[in-house]
Tab-separated table of C-alpha atoms in Angstrom:
chain	number	residue	atom	x	y	z
A	1000	GLN	CA	-11.956	15.235	-4.816
A	1001	LYS	CA	-9.571	12.645	-4.658
A	1002	GLU	CA	-10.853	9.533	-4.596
A	1003	VAL	CA	-9.615	8.339	-0.315
A	1004	GLU	CA	-8.753	11.796	1.764
A	1005	GLN	CA	-6.625	11.726	4.603
A	1006	ASN	CA	-5.376	14.793	6.612
A	1007	SER	CA	-2.396	14.591	6.301
A	1008	GLY	CA	-1.362	15.840	10.308
A	1009	PRO	CA	0.948	14.899	11.639
A	1010	LEU	CA	-1.310	14.271	14.633
A	1011	SER	CA	0.600	14.627	17.794
A	1012	VAL	CA	-1.758	13.258	20.780
A	1013	PRO	CA	0.431	12.184	24.504
A	1014	GLU	CA	0.899	8.761	25.666
A	1015	GLY	CA	-1.731	6.605	26.590
A	1016	ALA	CA	-4.736	8.720	24.862
A	1017	ILE	CA	-6.866	7.526	22.169
A	1018	ALA	CA	-5.687	8.754	18.913
A	1019	SER	CA	-7.942	9.095	15.688
A	1020	LEU	CA	-7.658	8.524	12.536
A	1021	ASN	CA	-9.893	9.343	10.008
A	1022	CYS	CA	-10.407	8.857	6.617
A	1023	THR	CA	-13.361	9.640	3.495
A	1024	TYR	CA	-14.347	7.917	0.404
A	1025	SER	CA	-16.133	8.764	-2.443
A	1026	ASP	CA	-16.787	4.949	-4.380
A	1027	ARG	CA	-20.366	4.844	-2.313
A	1028	GLY	CA	-20.174	0.532	-3.969
A	1029	SER	CA	-16.646	0.293	-2.354
A	1030	GLN	CA	-17.058	-3.124	-0.081
A	1031	SER	CA	-13.606	-3.335	1.240
A	1032	PHE	CA	-12.074	-1.340	4.031
A	1033	PHE	CA	-7.752	-1.289	5.222
A	1034	TRP	CA	-5.415	0.396	7.742
A	1035	TYR	CA	-2.143	-0.106	7.107
A	1036	ARG	CA	0.724	1.354	9.572
A	1037	GLN	CA	4.528	2.496	7.582
A	1038	TYR	CA	6.942	3.931	9.265
A	1039	SER	CA	9.533	5.698	8.147
A	1040	GLY	CA	11.681	4.508	5.780
A	1041	LYS	CA	10.233	0.952	5.919
A	1042	SER	CA	6.988	-0.863	3.836
A	1043	PRO	CA	3.310	-0.526	5.199
A	1044	GLU	CA	1.886	-3.360	7.297
A	1045	LEU	CA	-1.454	-4.407	7.092
A	1046	ILE	CA	-3.009	-3.523	11.030
A	1047	MET	CA	-6.890	-3.497	10.671
A	1048	SER	CA	-9.411	-4.573	7.449
A	1049	ILE	CA	-13.484	-3.854	8.366
A	1050	TYR	CA	-16.126	-4.727	5.900
A	1051	SER	CA	-19.598	-4.311	7.577
A	1052	ASN	CA	-21.252	-0.781	9.550
A	1053	GLY	CA	-19.997	-0.762	13.109
A	1054	ASP	CA	-16.576	-1.159	14.858
A	1055	LYS	CA	-14.074	-4.051	15.026
A	1056	GLU	CA	-11.512	-4.458	18.073
A	1057	ASP	CA	-8.375	-5.580	17.845
A	1058	GLY	CA	-6.039	-5.092	20.537
A	1059	ARG	CA	-5.915	-1.494	22.051
A	1060	PHE	CA	-6.808	-0.659	17.940
A	1061	THR	CA	-10.927	-0.568	16.699
A	1062	ALA	CA	-11.633	0.343	13.102
A	1063	GLN	CA	-15.158	2.451	12.818
A	1064	LEU	CA	-16.947	2.339	9.351
A	1065	ASN	CA	-19.897	4.258	8.013
A	1066	LYS	CA	-21.165	3.559	5.210
A	1067	ALA	CA	-23.754	5.623	4.667
A	1068	SER	CA	-21.134	8.808	5.498
A	1069	GLN	CA	-18.364	7.162	3.417
A	1070	TYR	CA	-15.776	7.505	6.248
A	1071	VAL	CA	-13.433	4.812	7.895
A	1072	SER	CA	-11.656	5.804	11.053
A	1073	LEU	CA	-9.052	4.175	13.631
A	1074	LEU	CA	-8.997	4.570	16.762
A	1075	ILE	CA	-5.592	3.713	18.915
A	1076	ARG	CA	-6.148	3.103	22.578
A	1077	ASP	CA	-3.573	3.871	25.337
A	1078	SER	CA	-1.095	5.173	22.331
A	1079	GLN	CA	2.443	5.152	22.851
A	1080	PRO	CA	5.557	6.378	21.293
A	1081	SER	CA	6.031	2.884	19.606
A	1082	ASP	CA	2.366	3.548	17.484
A	1083	SER	CA	4.578	6.797	16.016
A	1084	ALA	CA	4.127	6.413	12.211
A	1085	THR	CA	1.636	6.963	9.246
A	1086	TYR	CA	-1.013	5.531	8.606
A	1087	LEU	CA	-2.949	4.647	5.256
A	1088	CYS	CA	-5.875	4.409	4.669
A	1089	ALA	CA	-7.000	1.399	1.407
A	1090	VAL	CA	-10.559	1.138	-0.306
A	1091	LYS	CA	-11.438	-1.778	-3.012
A	1092	GLY	CA	-13.798	-0.010	-5.046
A	1093	THR	CA	-16.837	-1.139	-6.724
A	1094	GLY	CA	-15.416	-3.400	-10.056
A	1095	ARG	CA	-11.697	-2.743	-8.849
A	1096	ARG	CA	-9.290	-5.200	-8.567
A	1097	ALA	CA	-6.749	-3.093	-6.735
A	1098	LEU	CA	-7.023	-0.959	-3.839
A	1099	THR	CA	-6.688	2.980	-3.698
A	1100	PHE	CA	-4.537	4.458	-1.130
A	1101	GLY	CA	-4.659	7.637	0.999
A	1102	SER	CA	-1.990	9.449	0.948
A	1103	GLY	CA	-1.724	9.073	5.255
A	1104	THR	CA	-1.796	10.691	8.854
A	1105	ARG	CA	1.201	10.797	10.579
A	1106	LEU	CA	0.729	10.584	13.583
A	1107	GLN	CA	3.043	11.613	16.920
A	1108	VAL	CA	2.877	10.011	19.925
A	1109	GLN	CA	4.992	12.184	22.808
A	1110	PRO	CA	6.014	10.584	25.694
B	673	GLU	CA	10.821	-16.801	6.675
B	674	ALA	CA	7.579	-15.619	4.509
B	675	GLN	CA	8.736	-12.787	2.878
B	676	VAL	CA	8.634	-10.339	-0.788
B	677	THR	CA	12.028	-9.795	-1.403
B	678	GLN	CA	13.058	-6.609	-4.034
B	679	ASN	CA	16.098	-5.919	-5.387
B	680	PRO	CA	18.471	-3.459	-6.200
B	681	ARG	CA	16.969	-1.458	-3.074
B	682	TYR	CA	18.400	1.925	-4.214
B	683	LEU	CA	19.202	2.872	-7.830
B	684	ILE	CA	20.326	6.089	-9.618
B	685	THR	CA	20.104	6.010	-12.920
B	686	VAL	CA	20.229	8.463	-16.007
B	687	THR	CA	17.317	9.108	-18.005
B	688	GLY	CA	16.909	6.768	-21.033
B	689	LYS	CA	19.256	3.844	-19.379
B	690	LYS	CA	16.908	0.426	-19.627
B	691	LEU	CA	16.734	-0.843	-15.730
B	692	THR	CA	14.730	-3.987	-14.132
B	693	VAL	CA	13.706	-4.432	-10.466
B	694	THR	CA	12.935	-7.584	-9.361
B	695	CYS	CA	10.434	-8.763	-7.134
B	696	SER	CA	10.750	-12.282	-5.510
B	697	GLN	CA	8.090	-13.916	-2.698
B	698	ASN	CA	8.340	-17.088	-1.332
B	699	MET	CA	4.536	-17.257	0.184
B	700	ASN	CA	2.965	-19.165	-2.586
B	701	HIS	CA	0.715	-15.623	-3.537
B	702	GLU	CA	-1.433	-15.470	-6.746
B	703	TYR	CA	-1.406	-12.045	-6.724
B	704	MET	CA	1.181	-9.685	-7.257
B	705	SER	CA	1.258	-6.279	-7.686
B	706	TRP	CA	4.054	-2.828	-8.035
B	707	TYR	CA	3.234	0.071	-6.578
B	708	ARG	CA	4.760	3.558	-6.324
B	709	GLN	CA	4.968	6.202	-3.967
B	710	ASP	CA	5.282	9.378	-3.827
B	711	PRO	CA	5.270	12.845	-1.508
B	712	GLY	CA	1.124	14.071	-1.102
B	713	LEU	CA	0.178	10.686	-3.734
B	714	GLY	CA	0.122	8.293	-1.503
B	715	LEU	CA	0.611	4.304	-3.190
B	716	ARG	CA	-0.860	4.082	-6.567
B	717	GLN	CA	-0.781	1.245	-8.208
B	718	ILE	CA	1.582	0.610	-11.647
B	719	TYR	CA	0.582	-2.901	-12.477
B	720	TYR	CA	-0.566	-5.834	-11.086
B	721	SER	CA	-0.492	-9.610	-11.727
B	722	MET	CA	-3.695	-12.568	-10.780
B	723	ASN	CA	-0.976	-15.669	-11.595
B	724	VAL	CA	1.174	-16.841	-14.179
B	725	GLU	CA	1.150	-15.352	-17.671
B	726	VAL	CA	-1.663	-12.705	-16.080
B	727	THR	CA	-1.173	-9.157	-16.455
B	728	ASP	CA	-3.006	-6.001	-16.158
B	729	LYS	CA	-2.637	-2.376	-15.576
B	730	GLY	CA	-3.219	-0.558	-12.549
B	731	ASP	CA	-3.508	3.338	-12.339
B	732	VAL	CA	0.288	4.565	-13.589
B	733	PRO	CA	1.108	2.183	-16.167
B	734	GLU	CA	2.963	4.528	-18.501
B	735	GLY	CA	6.350	4.509	-19.439
B	736	TYR	CA	6.274	0.575	-16.834
B	737	LYS	CA	6.053	-2.945	-18.490
B	738	VAL	CA	6.110	-6.099	-15.948
B	739	SER	CA	6.227	-10.163	-16.797
B	740	ARG	CA	4.769	-12.794	-14.500
B	741	LYS	CA	6.444	-15.965	-16.438
B	742	GLU	CA	7.128	-17.658	-12.608
B	743	LYS	CA	4.873	-17.563	-9.648
B	744	ARG	CA	7.313	-16.327	-7.271
B	745	ASN	CA	8.527	-13.003	-9.885
B	746	PHE	CA	7.322	-10.342	-11.089
B	747	PRO	CA	9.735	-8.042	-11.888
B	748	LEU	CA	9.406	-4.440	-13.176
B	749	ILE	CA	11.018	-3.143	-15.674
B	750	LEU	CA	11.380	0.652	-16.907
B	751	GLU	CA	12.636	0.733	-20.815
B	752	SER	CA	12.989	4.143	-21.026
B	753	PRO	CA	13.528	5.942	-17.346
B	754	SER	CA	12.553	9.585	-16.998
B	755	PRO	CA	12.770	12.428	-14.280
B	756	ASN	CA	9.118	12.054	-13.744
B	757	GLN	CA	9.742	8.018	-12.210
B	758	THR	CA	12.192	9.046	-9.528
B	759	SER	CA	10.151	7.805	-6.752
B	760	LEU	CA	9.683	4.731	-4.234
B	761	TYR	CA	9.026	1.555	-5.754
B	762	PHE	CA	7.067	-1.639	-3.942
B	763	CYS	CA	6.034	-4.469	-4.856
B	764	ALA	CA	3.694	-6.659	-2.497
B	765	SER	CA	2.073	-9.959	-2.792
B	766	SER	CA	-1.327	-11.850	-1.242
B	767	PHE	CA	-3.264	-14.494	-1.841
B	768	PRO	CA	-6.446	-13.617	-4.492
B	769	GLY	CA	-9.537	-12.538	-2.425
B	770	GLN	CA	-11.382	-9.938	0.101
B	771	GLY	CA	-9.357	-8.904	3.016
B	772	ARG	CA	-6.360	-11.366	2.123
B	773	GLU	CA	-3.619	-8.815	3.597
B	774	GLN	CA	-1.096	-7.948	0.774
B	775	TYR	CA	2.705	-8.388	1.916
B	776	PHE	CA	5.269	-5.600	1.287
B	777	GLY	CA	8.526	-5.408	0.087
B	778	PRO	CA	10.592	-3.606	1.589
B	779	GLY	CA	10.725	-0.507	-1.347
B	780	THR	CA	13.560	0.499	-3.711
B	781	ARG	CA	14.200	3.912	-4.252
B	782	LEU	CA	14.339	5.090	-7.791
B	783	THR	CA	16.416	8.347	-8.438
B	784	VAL	CA	16.046	8.943	-11.881
B	785	THR	CA	18.929	12.208	-13.545
């Protein structure tokens, strides 16, 4: 079992819809969770971080964390074609200094 | 402009020929790290550094070396590159601590033949 798992996609949604991206992790003691966006050929950029159970909203983005079920999700409201990218989930596990990244979910927003 | 720079951006080399990929940041970050990104495997950390002269292995350190003699620079050294080191490499930096945003460099695409 991978430490951080994501569906590779592509996840295709129409413009204006809500895109829902999911991530599960294996280390029950993990405390920090991040979502990065990576455009094709570019470097990752941080879009959300979350540390406590529940929802965290930032503009059109909402991160959701459920530590009991060991999953973290990212919702993108009013999806735009410019949101088309690969979204990487990253988790900081117990006693680790490094982040563990999932392999990413490719999102396609259809105009 | 706050940034992380990497050089070269693209490199094609042959097995066994030593190479260095440079990384430099201008944000006075203590923490720097190197990742490789491969299809289906995501980003995997190679080495990281908490500060000058402090380096440690990440998840996939075999075949790589690093040094941190200055705060701004963190070069990645491949003493004897092999084809399985063909990958996309990213350098990243941040201030230490939970949630500190990692700034990634533009990436170096390395091909070893």
